[in-house]
Short mmCIF file of C-alpha atoms and ligand atoms in Angstrom, two decimals:
data_model
loop_
_atom_site.label_atom_id
_atom_site.label_comp_id
_atom_site.label_asym_id
_atom_site.label_seq_id
_atom_site.Cartn_x
_atom_site.Cartn_y
_atom_site.Cartn_z
CA MET A 18 0.00 0.00 0.00
CA LYS A 19 1.66 3.13 -1.24
CA GLU A 20 0.16 5.49 1.30
CA LEU A 21 1.77 3.74 4.28
CA THR A 22 4.70 5.50 5.97
CA LYS A 23 7.64 3.42 7.17
CA VAL A 24 8.34 3.58 10.89
CA GLU A 25 12.04 3.84 10.04
CA TYR A 26 11.43 7.22 8.34
CA ILE A 27 9.64 8.52 11.41
CA LEU A 28 12.44 7.39 13.73
CA ASP A 29 14.99 9.03 11.42
CA GLY A 30 13.04 12.29 11.73
CA LYS A 31 12.07 12.19 8.04
CA ALA A 32 8.28 11.97 8.46
CA LYS A 33 6.38 14.61 10.41
CA GLY A 34 2.67 15.40 10.82
CA LYS A 35 -0.01 12.86 9.85
CA VAL A 36 1.01 9.31 8.98
CA LYS A 37 -0.62 5.97 8.20
CA ILE A 38 1.14 2.80 9.33
CA GLY A 39 0.38 -0.88 8.80
CA GLY A 40 1.81 -3.31 11.31
CA TRP A 41 1.52 -5.66 14.27
CA ILE A 42 1.02 -4.94 17.97
CA GLU A 43 4.29 -6.08 19.49
CA ASN A 44 3.43 -4.99 23.01
CA LEU A 45 0.56 -3.31 24.80
CA ARG A 46 -0.47 -1.89 28.17
CA SER A 47 -3.12 0.47 29.42
CA SER A 48 -3.04 3.13 32.06
CA GLY A 49 -6.17 5.07 32.96
CA GLY A 50 -7.75 6.37 29.81
CA VAL A 51 -4.67 5.72 27.66
CA GLN A 52 -3.61 2.61 25.76
CA PHE A 53 0.06 2.26 24.88
CA PHE A 54 1.14 0.09 21.98
CA ILE A 55 4.45 -0.79 20.43
CA ILE A 56 3.77 -1.19 16.72
CA ARG A 57 6.09 -3.10 14.43
CA ASP A 58 5.84 -2.51 10.70
CA GLY A 59 8.85 -4.44 9.42
CA SER A 60 11.09 -1.40 9.20
CA GLY A 61 11.11 -0.69 12.94
CA THR A 62 8.97 -0.30 16.04
CA ILE A 63 7.34 2.81 17.43
CA GLN A 64 5.17 3.66 20.40
CA ALA A 65 1.59 4.61 19.58
CA THR A 66 -0.99 5.82 22.08
CA ILE A 67 -4.72 6.12 21.99
CA HIS A 68 -6.43 8.54 24.37
CA LYS A 69 -10.02 7.98 25.44
CA ASP A 70 -10.71 11.71 25.23
CA ASN A 71 -9.31 12.14 21.71
CA VAL A 72 -11.19 9.41 19.80
CA ASN A 73 -14.79 8.29 19.52
CA LYS A 74 -16.15 5.70 21.94
CA GLU A 75 -16.18 2.85 19.40
CA THR A 76 -12.53 3.34 18.42
CA PHE A 77 -11.42 3.27 22.04
CA GLU A 78 -13.47 0.17 22.81
CA ASN A 79 -12.04 -1.58 19.77
CA SER A 80 -8.53 -0.74 20.91
CA GLU A 81 -9.24 -2.41 24.25
CA ASN A 82 -9.80 -5.73 22.43
CA LEU A 83 -6.38 -5.75 20.79
CA THR A 84 -3.97 -8.54 21.67
CA GLN A 85 -0.26 -9.10 21.10
CA GLU A 86 0.46 -9.64 17.36
CA SER A 87 -2.96 -8.34 16.22
CA SER A 88 -2.62 -6.71 12.80
CA VAL A 89 -3.73 -3.10 12.36
CA ILE A 90 -3.59 -0.01 10.19
CA ILE A 91 -3.41 3.18 12.22
CA GLU A 92 -3.57 6.82 11.31
CA GLY A 93 -2.32 9.55 13.58
CA LYS A 94 0.05 12.39 14.30
CA VAL A 95 3.81 12.01 14.82
CA GLN A 96 4.94 13.63 18.04
CA GLU A 97 8.40 14.09 19.44
CA ASP A 98 8.40 12.71 22.96
CA ASP A 99 11.47 12.14 25.12
CA ARG A 100 9.63 9.51 27.15
CA ALA A 101 8.95 7.31 24.10
CA PRO A 102 11.53 4.53 23.49
CA ASP A 103 12.96 6.12 20.32
CA GLY A 104 12.05 9.76 20.92
CA TYR A 105 8.94 9.66 18.72
CA GLU A 106 5.42 8.43 19.22
CA ILE A 107 2.19 8.44 17.26
CA GLU A 108 -1.07 9.66 18.68
CA ILE A 109 -3.67 7.40 17.07
CA GLU A 110 -6.73 9.04 15.56
CA LYS A 111 -8.07 6.19 13.40
CA LEU A 112 -7.70 2.47 14.03
CA LYS A 113 -8.47 -0.26 11.53
CA ILE A 114 -8.19 -3.76 12.96
CA LEU A 115 -7.29 -6.39 10.36
CA GLN A 116 -7.30 -9.24 12.84
CA ILE A 117 -7.41 -9.77 16.58
CA ALA A 118 -4.63 -12.35 17.03
CA ASP A 119 -5.12 -15.56 19.01
CA GLU A 120 -3.21 -15.78 22.28
CA TYR A 121 0.44 -15.49 21.20
CA PRO A 122 2.66 -18.32 22.45
CA LEU A 123 5.88 -16.30 22.64
CA GLY A 124 7.11 -13.43 24.71
CA LYS A 125 5.31 -13.65 28.03
CA LYS A 126 8.15 -15.50 29.75
CA GLU A 127 11.68 -16.76 29.07
CA HIS A 128 11.67 -19.69 26.66
CA GLY A 129 14.21 -22.47 26.12
CA ILE A 130 16.05 -22.68 22.80
CA ASP A 131 14.16 -25.82 21.68
CA PHE A 132 10.80 -24.14 22.15
CA LEU A 133 12.03 -21.07 20.29
CA LEU A 134 13.41 -23.13 17.41
CA SER A 135 10.15 -25.09 17.12
CA ASN A 136 8.44 -21.72 16.85
CA ARG A 137 11.05 -20.18 14.58
CA HIS A 138 8.28 -18.96 12.22
CA LEU A 139 7.05 -16.74 15.06
CA TRP A 140 10.35 -16.15 16.89
CA LEU A 141 11.58 -14.31 13.77
CA ARG A 142 9.38 -11.37 14.84
CA SER A 143 11.22 -10.72 18.11
CA PRO A 144 13.43 -7.61 18.40
CA SER A 145 16.65 -9.61 18.70
CA GLN A 146 15.92 -11.92 15.77
CA ARG A 147 14.76 -9.04 13.61
CA SER A 148 17.97 -7.18 14.40
CA VAL A 149 20.12 -10.17 13.50
CA LEU A 150 18.34 -10.57 10.17
CA LYS A 151 18.68 -6.86 9.35
CA ILE A 152 22.40 -7.08 10.08
CA ARG A 153 22.61 -10.22 7.93
CA THR A 154 21.10 -8.18 5.07
CA THR A 155 23.72 -5.43 5.54
CA ILE A 156 26.53 -7.98 5.64
CA ILE A 157 25.41 -9.62 2.38
CA LYS A 158 24.98 -6.28 0.60
CA SER A 159 28.30 -4.91 1.86
CA ALA A 160 30.14 -8.03 0.75
CA ILE A 161 28.58 -8.06 -2.74
CA ASP A 162 29.11 -4.29 -3.15
CA PHE A 163 32.74 -4.64 -2.11
CA LEU A 164 33.38 -7.29 -4.77
CA ASP A 165 31.32 -5.47 -7.41
CA ASP A 166 33.40 -2.34 -6.84
CA LEU A 167 36.53 -4.40 -7.53
CA GLY A 168 35.01 -5.57 -10.84
CA PHE A 169 34.10 -9.14 -9.86
CA SER A 170 31.43 -11.05 -11.81
CA ARG A 171 28.93 -13.29 -10.11
CA VAL A 172 28.85 -16.93 -11.13
CA ASP A 173 26.07 -19.12 -9.77
CA THR A 174 27.48 -22.59 -9.26
CA PRO A 175 25.47 -25.82 -9.10
CA ILE A 176 24.04 -27.33 -5.94
CA LEU A 177 23.74 -30.86 -7.35
CA THR A 178 27.28 -32.07 -7.97
CA PRO A 179 28.96 -35.38 -8.87
CA THR A 180 32.16 -34.75 -6.87
CA CYS A 181 33.47 -33.73 -3.50
CA CYS A 182 35.25 -30.41 -2.97
CA GLU A 183 36.16 -30.39 0.71
CA ASP A 184 35.54 -33.36 3.00
CA SER A 185 34.10 -36.65 1.71
CA THR A 186 32.91 -37.60 5.19
CA THR A 187 30.39 -34.76 5.37
CA LEU A 188 28.71 -35.18 1.96
CA PHE A 189 24.94 -35.14 1.66
CA GLU A 190 23.99 -37.78 -0.87
CA THR A 191 20.86 -37.68 -2.96
CA LYS A 192 19.37 -39.72 -5.82
CA PHE A 193 19.98 -38.55 -9.35
CA PRO A 194 18.81 -40.18 -12.60
CA GLY A 195 21.37 -42.86 -13.43
CA GLY A 196 23.22 -42.64 -10.10
CA LYS A 197 23.67 -40.27 -7.25
CA ALA A 198 24.50 -36.64 -6.67
CA TYR A 199 25.93 -34.74 -3.72
CA LEU A 200 24.74 -31.40 -2.41
CA ALA A 201 27.50 -28.85 -2.95
CA GLN A 202 29.96 -28.32 -0.08
CA SER A 203 31.46 -25.39 -1.96
CA GLY A 204 31.19 -23.81 -5.41
CA GLN A 205 34.93 -23.30 -5.64
CA LEU A 206 35.87 -25.82 -8.35
CA TYR A 207 33.29 -24.30 -10.70
CA SER A 208 34.38 -20.74 -9.87
CA GLU A 209 37.90 -21.81 -10.82
CA ALA A 210 36.55 -22.71 -14.28
CA ALA A 211 34.91 -19.30 -14.58
CA ILE A 212 38.05 -17.22 -13.93
CA ALA A 213 39.45 -18.02 -17.38
CA SER A 214 36.29 -16.47 -18.75
CA LEU A 215 35.73 -13.57 -16.33
CA GLY A 216 38.95 -12.96 -14.38
CA GLN A 217 37.64 -12.26 -10.90
CA VAL A 218 34.44 -14.02 -9.90
CA TYR A 219 32.45 -14.99 -6.84
CA CYS A 220 29.72 -17.46 -6.11
CA PHE A 221 27.29 -17.00 -3.27
CA GLY A 222 24.76 -19.60 -2.27
CA PRO A 223 23.77 -22.33 0.14
CA THR A 224 26.28 -25.08 0.84
CA PHE A 225 25.70 -28.33 2.67
CA ARG A 226 27.64 -30.39 5.16
CA ALA A 227 26.53 -33.41 7.12
CA GLU A 228 28.60 -32.35 10.14
CA LYS A 229 29.18 -35.15 12.59
CA SER A 230 29.28 -33.06 15.71
CA HIS A 231 26.57 -30.86 17.21
CA THR A 232 28.20 -27.55 18.01
CA PRO A 233 26.98 -23.97 18.38
CA LYS A 234 28.99 -23.10 15.23
CA HIS A 235 27.93 -25.71 12.67
CA LEU A 236 24.92 -25.72 10.39
CA ALA A 237 24.07 -28.49 7.92
CA GLU A 238 23.02 -25.80 5.42
CA PHE A 239 24.93 -22.53 5.42
CA TRP A 240 25.64 -19.74 2.96
CA MET A 241 29.10 -19.22 1.64
CA LEU A 242 30.57 -16.34 -0.36
CA GLU A 243 33.47 -17.60 -2.46
CA PRO A 244 35.63 -15.18 -4.45
CA GLU A 245 38.08 -16.69 -6.93
CA MET A 246 40.70 -14.58 -8.70
CA ALA A 247 43.01 -15.20 -11.69
CA PHE A 248 46.58 -13.90 -11.25
CA TYR A 249 46.13 -13.35 -7.48
CA ASP A 250 48.75 -14.97 -5.30
CA PHE A 251 48.62 -15.89 -1.61
CA GLU A 252 49.30 -12.29 -0.47
CA ASP A 253 46.79 -10.77 -2.92
CA ASN A 254 44.21 -13.24 -1.64
CA ILE A 255 44.75 -12.14 1.97
CA GLY A 256 44.40 -8.51 0.87
CA VAL A 257 40.90 -9.21 -0.52
CA GLN A 258 39.92 -11.03 2.68
CA GLU A 259 41.06 -8.19 4.93
CA GLY A 260 39.31 -5.62 2.74
CA LEU A 261 36.10 -7.61 2.66
CA ILE A 262 35.85 -8.13 6.42
CA THR A 263 36.75 -4.49 7.09
CA ALA A 264 34.07 -3.23 4.65
CA ILE A 265 31.44 -5.49 6.21
CA VAL A 266 32.18 -4.30 9.75
CA LYS A 267 32.35 -0.63 8.75
CA ASN A 268 29.01 -0.73 6.93
CA THR A 269 27.26 -2.58 9.73
CA LEU A 270 28.50 -0.05 12.29
CA ARG A 271 27.19 2.76 10.08
CA LYS A 272 23.86 1.26 9.01
CA ASN A 273 22.74 -0.82 11.96
CA LYS A 274 23.29 1.30 15.07
CA ARG A 275 19.75 0.62 16.27
CA GLU A 276 19.99 -3.14 15.78
CA LEU A 277 23.44 -3.39 17.40
CA LYS A 278 22.04 -1.54 20.40
CA ILE A 279 19.03 -3.89 20.65
CA LEU A 280 21.48 -6.80 20.65
CA GLY A 281 23.61 -5.14 23.33
CA ARG A 282 26.68 -5.45 21.06
CA ASP A 283 29.90 -3.86 22.36
CA THR A 284 30.65 -1.84 19.22
CA LYS A 285 34.02 -0.58 20.52
CA LYS A 286 35.41 -4.02 19.78
CA LEU A 287 34.14 -3.81 16.19
CA GLU A 288 35.56 -0.33 15.68
CA LYS A 289 39.06 -1.82 16.05
CA ILE A 290 38.66 -4.00 12.95
CA LYS A 291 41.06 -2.50 10.40
CA PRO A 292 43.82 -4.07 8.32
CA PRO A 293 46.43 -5.39 8.64
CA PHE A 294 45.18 -8.36 10.66
CA PRO A 295 47.71 -10.19 12.85
CA ARG A 296 49.28 -13.32 11.40
CA ILE A 297 50.48 -16.56 12.90
CA SER A 298 51.57 -19.69 11.05
CA TYR A 299 49.90 -23.04 11.75
CA LYS A 300 53.16 -24.24 13.33
CA GLU A 301 53.39 -21.19 15.60
CA ALA A 302 49.74 -21.63 16.59
CA ILE A 303 50.39 -25.27 17.60
CA GLU A 304 53.44 -24.19 19.63
CA LEU A 305 51.48 -21.39 21.31
CA LEU A 306 48.77 -23.87 22.30
CA GLN A 307 51.29 -26.44 23.56
CA GLU A 308 53.02 -23.76 25.67
CA ASN A 309 49.64 -23.08 27.22
CA ASP A 310 49.00 -26.69 28.18
CA PHE A 311 46.62 -27.65 25.38
CA ASP A 312 46.77 -31.32 24.45
CA ILE A 313 47.42 -30.83 20.73
CA LYS A 314 50.01 -32.21 18.27
CA TYR A 315 51.31 -31.07 14.91
CA LEU A 316 48.77 -32.15 12.20
CA ASP A 317 45.79 -31.89 14.59
CA ASP A 318 42.93 -29.62 13.64
CA PHE A 319 42.01 -26.84 16.02
CA GLY A 320 38.96 -27.54 18.18
CA ALA A 321 36.64 -24.84 19.52
CA PRO A 322 38.56 -24.32 22.82
CA GLN A 323 41.85 -23.95 20.92
CA GLU A 324 40.37 -21.49 18.42
CA ARG A 325 38.89 -19.53 21.29
CA PHE A 326 42.26 -19.37 23.05
CA ILE A 327 44.05 -18.15 19.92
CA SER A 328 41.40 -15.53 19.18
CA LYS A 329 41.56 -14.20 22.73
CA GLN A 330 45.23 -13.28 22.20
CA PHE A 331 44.28 -10.62 19.62
CA GLU A 332 41.71 -7.87 19.20
CA LYS A 333 41.37 -8.25 15.44
CA PRO A 334 40.58 -11.25 13.24
CA ILE A 335 43.63 -13.53 13.13
CA ILE A 336 45.17 -14.98 10.00
CA ILE A 337 46.49 -18.51 10.50
CA HIS A 338 48.56 -19.48 7.49
CA ARG A 339 50.51 -22.28 5.84
CA PHE A 340 48.63 -25.36 7.01
CA PRO A 341 50.29 -28.73 6.31
CA THR A 342 49.17 -30.42 3.06
CA LYS A 343 48.01 -33.48 5.01
CA ILE A 344 45.23 -31.66 6.84
CA LYS A 345 43.87 -29.48 4.04
CA ALA A 346 41.96 -29.98 0.79
CA PHE A 347 43.66 -31.47 -2.30
CA TYR A 348 43.75 -28.33 -4.47
CA MET A 349 46.06 -26.11 -2.38
CA GLU A 350 49.33 -24.81 -3.86
CA PRO A 351 52.45 -26.12 -2.07
CA ASP A 352 54.59 -23.51 -0.31
CA PRO A 353 57.75 -23.20 -2.48
CA LYS A 354 59.84 -22.85 0.71
CA ASP A 355 58.46 -26.08 2.20
CA PRO A 356 56.30 -28.29 -0.06
CA LYS A 357 54.86 -30.12 2.96
CA LEU A 358 52.98 -26.87 3.66
CA THR A 359 50.29 -25.15 1.59
CA LEU A 360 49.84 -21.50 0.63
CA SER A 361 46.62 -21.48 2.62
CA ASN A 362 45.07 -19.38 5.34
CA ASP A 363 42.10 -19.33 7.66
CA ILE A 364 40.75 -16.26 9.40
CA ILE A 365 39.57 -16.71 12.95
CA ALA A 366 37.12 -14.12 14.27
CA PRO A 367 37.97 -12.38 17.54
CA GLU A 368 36.03 -12.98 20.76
CA GLY A 369 36.08 -16.75 20.35
CA TYR A 370 33.82 -16.97 17.29
CA GLY A 371 36.05 -19.33 15.36
CA GLU A 372 36.82 -19.72 11.67
CA ILE A 373 35.05 -17.26 9.39
CA ILE A 374 37.21 -17.70 6.26
CA GLY A 375 39.19 -20.52 4.67
CA GLY A 376 41.20 -19.97 1.50
CA SER A 377 44.36 -20.65 -0.48
CA GLN A 378 46.34 -20.20 -3.62
CA ARG A 379 45.36 -23.09 -5.93
CA ILE A 380 47.64 -25.61 -7.61
CA SER A 381 48.23 -24.40 -11.16
CA ASP A 382 50.67 -27.09 -12.41
CA PRO A 383 48.70 -29.98 -14.02
CA LYS A 384 51.27 -32.60 -12.95
CA VAL A 385 51.21 -31.53 -9.30
CA LEU A 386 47.41 -31.45 -9.30
CA LYS A 387 47.13 -34.92 -10.88
CA LYS A 388 49.49 -36.33 -8.27
CA ARG A 389 47.57 -34.69 -5.45
CA ILE A 390 44.24 -36.10 -6.70
CA GLN A 391 45.82 -39.56 -6.59
CA GLU A 392 47.35 -39.06 -3.15
CA PHE A 393 44.01 -37.97 -1.76
CA GLY A 394 42.37 -41.14 -3.13
CA LEU A 395 39.93 -39.19 -5.33
CA LYS A 396 38.52 -40.73 -8.52
CA LYS A 397 40.49 -39.16 -11.37
CA GLU A 398 37.59 -39.54 -13.85
CA ASN A 399 35.47 -37.20 -11.73
CA TYR A 400 38.10 -34.49 -11.93
CA GLU A 401 38.97 -34.64 -15.64
CA TRP A 402 37.18 -31.37 -16.34
CA TYR A 403 38.97 -29.74 -13.39
CA LEU A 404 42.32 -30.95 -14.74
CA ASP A 405 41.36 -29.46 -18.13
CA LEU A 406 41.54 -26.03 -16.49
CA ARG A 407 45.28 -26.64 -16.01
CA LYS A 408 45.75 -27.87 -19.59
CA TYR A 409 44.32 -24.91 -21.42
CA GLY A 410 46.11 -21.82 -20.19
CA THR A 411 46.78 -22.42 -16.51
CA VAL A 412 47.59 -19.33 -14.42
CA PRO A 413 48.37 -18.68 -10.76
CA HIS A 414 45.09 -18.09 -8.95
CA SER A 415 43.61 -17.93 -5.47
CA GLY A 416 40.34 -17.74 -3.65
CA PHE A 417 38.55 -18.21 -0.37
CA GLY A 418 35.21 -18.96 1.22
CA MET A 419 33.57 -16.81 3.86
CA GLY A 420 30.93 -18.50 6.00
CA LEU A 421 28.13 -15.94 6.12
CA GLU A 422 26.48 -17.21 9.30
CA ARG A 423 29.82 -17.29 11.16
CA VAL A 424 30.33 -13.62 10.30
CA VAL A 425 26.77 -12.73 11.34
CA MET A 426 27.29 -14.63 14.59
CA TRP A 427 30.46 -12.74 15.40
CA ILE A 428 29.21 -9.27 14.43
CA CYS A 429 25.91 -9.76 16.30
CA ASP A 430 27.67 -11.49 19.20
CA THR A 431 24.99 -14.20 19.30
CA GLY A 432 25.96 -17.31 21.19
CA ASN A 433 24.55 -19.73 18.64
CA ILE A 434 24.70 -19.97 14.85
CA ARG A 435 21.07 -21.10 14.71
CA GLN A 436 19.98 -17.50 15.24
CA THR A 437 21.88 -16.18 12.23
CA ILE A 438 19.80 -17.74 9.43
CA PRO A 439 16.02 -17.42 9.03
CA PHE A 440 15.30 -21.17 9.14
CA PRO A 441 18.31 -23.10 10.46
CA ARG A 442 19.06 -26.63 9.36
CA THR A 443 21.21 -28.54 11.80
CA MET A 444 21.93 -32.26 11.86
CA GLY A 445 19.17 -32.80 14.42
CA ARG A 446 16.47 -30.47 13.11
CA MET A 447 14.66 -29.60 9.90
CA GLU A 448 11.47 -28.01 11.32
CA PRO A 449 9.74 -25.67 10.73
O1 4AD B 515 37.10 -23.82 5.16
P1 4AD B 515 36.03 -24.30 4.25
O2 4AD B 515 35.64 -25.72 4.32
O3 4AD B 515 36.49 -23.88 2.78
C1 4AD B 515 35.91 -24.22 1.60
O4 4AD B 515 34.84 -24.77 1.46
C2 4AD B 515 36.65 -23.70 0.40
N1 4AD B 515 36.27 -24.49 -0.78
C3 4AD B 515 36.34 -22.25 0.23
C4 4AD B 515 37.07 -21.61 -0.91
O5 4AD B 515 38.28 -21.52 -0.85
N2 4AD B 515 36.37 -21.18 -1.92
O6 4AD B 515 34.70 -23.42 4.48
C5 4AD B 515 34.75 -22.03 4.35
C6 4AD B 515 34.01 -21.35 5.49
C7 4AD B 515 34.63 -21.63 6.86
O7 4AD B 515 35.69 -20.79 7.13
C8 4AD B 515 33.43 -21.33 7.77
O8 4AD B 515 33.32 -19.94 7.97
C9 4AD B 515 32.26 -21.78 6.94
O9 4AD B 515 32.68 -21.83 5.59
N3 4AD B 515 31.76 -23.09 7.35
C10 4AD B 515 30.62 -23.30 8.03
N4 4AD B 515 29.70 -22.44 8.51
C11 4AD B 515 28.64 -22.95 9.17
N5 4AD B 515 28.43 -24.28 9.36
C12 4AD B 515 29.31 -25.18 8.88
N6 4AD B 515 29.06 -26.48 9.03
C13 4AD B 515 30.48 -24.69 8.19
N7 4AD B 515 31.54 -25.29 7.60
C14 4AD B 515 32.30 -24.30 7.09
MG1 MG B 516 38.14 -24.49 6.82
#
């Protein structure tokens, strides 16, 4: 409806005088001859009052029947009021009730996470969840804008795939005419094909992993942004990662002040996020952990407590680089100074939020790649097309994947990844 004014405009001081708003009653109370409502319209929430003395008898009586989450269209005057939650309120003159909502199951008391997840379709309306989703929107747009400004093209890679990109133990298998298919763990191999056509590309879409462990940081379906760049080496790759994360944080701080406040986020910590990010090699990280009594050996992967310890040593995201070949994916370029290592890096978010980025320079020599495919026990026939990319004009190239929900989780400082995506899919849950 064109004639509706967005609450956001009113709160930004851009709409004065008479307005018409469509929304839901998020909260309500009455005091004497006044009813107080918090109205949510999708762009924000605002206090609206209805005074017995200012409206006709029928309108006031109707307003007394309203319940939480009833849907309404109101008309009234915008007033500046220091006592109102955001400095503005609306004095209602006309009230159109679209529906009196049934008794709402959420919000009267504290609920456990299972109850909230079972009611995710309703929980999405709460101030905290709304704020997280608004910030998620900013993060996506900032990331895409950042890459667009650098001249990247978007390449949409397939979700049904015949091969494995990352870890064969976490593949989701599905039927496919004449055999089986796997849900994509990453679009990387296809993006690598596209760089010879478009130079710098990215794919952005859902990726799937049948994670074995239930943790607060793992989803079975998550969104990954994967830039892939021709003629970018290991250092160039890190430069894009630092720029991307910095742009995301800067934009969120600028655009989502209200939401960060609702979430109680300590924004001072985010204001420190500027390049260069500190660096530590995999070997140094293992030594640091061993010196601090962690039971970890060279070639072990970092667990959550180890990642948390490392991240607590720094105020910015940390770059861990040069992982051993044995513990990383097959396609990573060997380090010329020590071929047992790869030109790879992860970025660990500060404040204990764990890995937000994984990337590397890719093997460009066809012989080395062929050998690596064998060593990793992968079926060569499945990777013929990927080997073709090294036969017809191979070039040095690099790329990385940023886990969107991990970044949302860190920036919003939410304890659990399930709150960072509208309808989370974890290994134990697919409802609603
Ligand atoms: O480190 P990963 O496995 O890297 C890749 O998939 C590469 N092919 C990316 C590339 O180079 N194009 O995953 C990348 C990121 C991780 O750093 C993490 O942020 C996120 O994806 N991630 C998950 N997020 C949520 N739930 C899970 N189960 C995740 N697994 C990985
Ligand atoms: Mg990784």
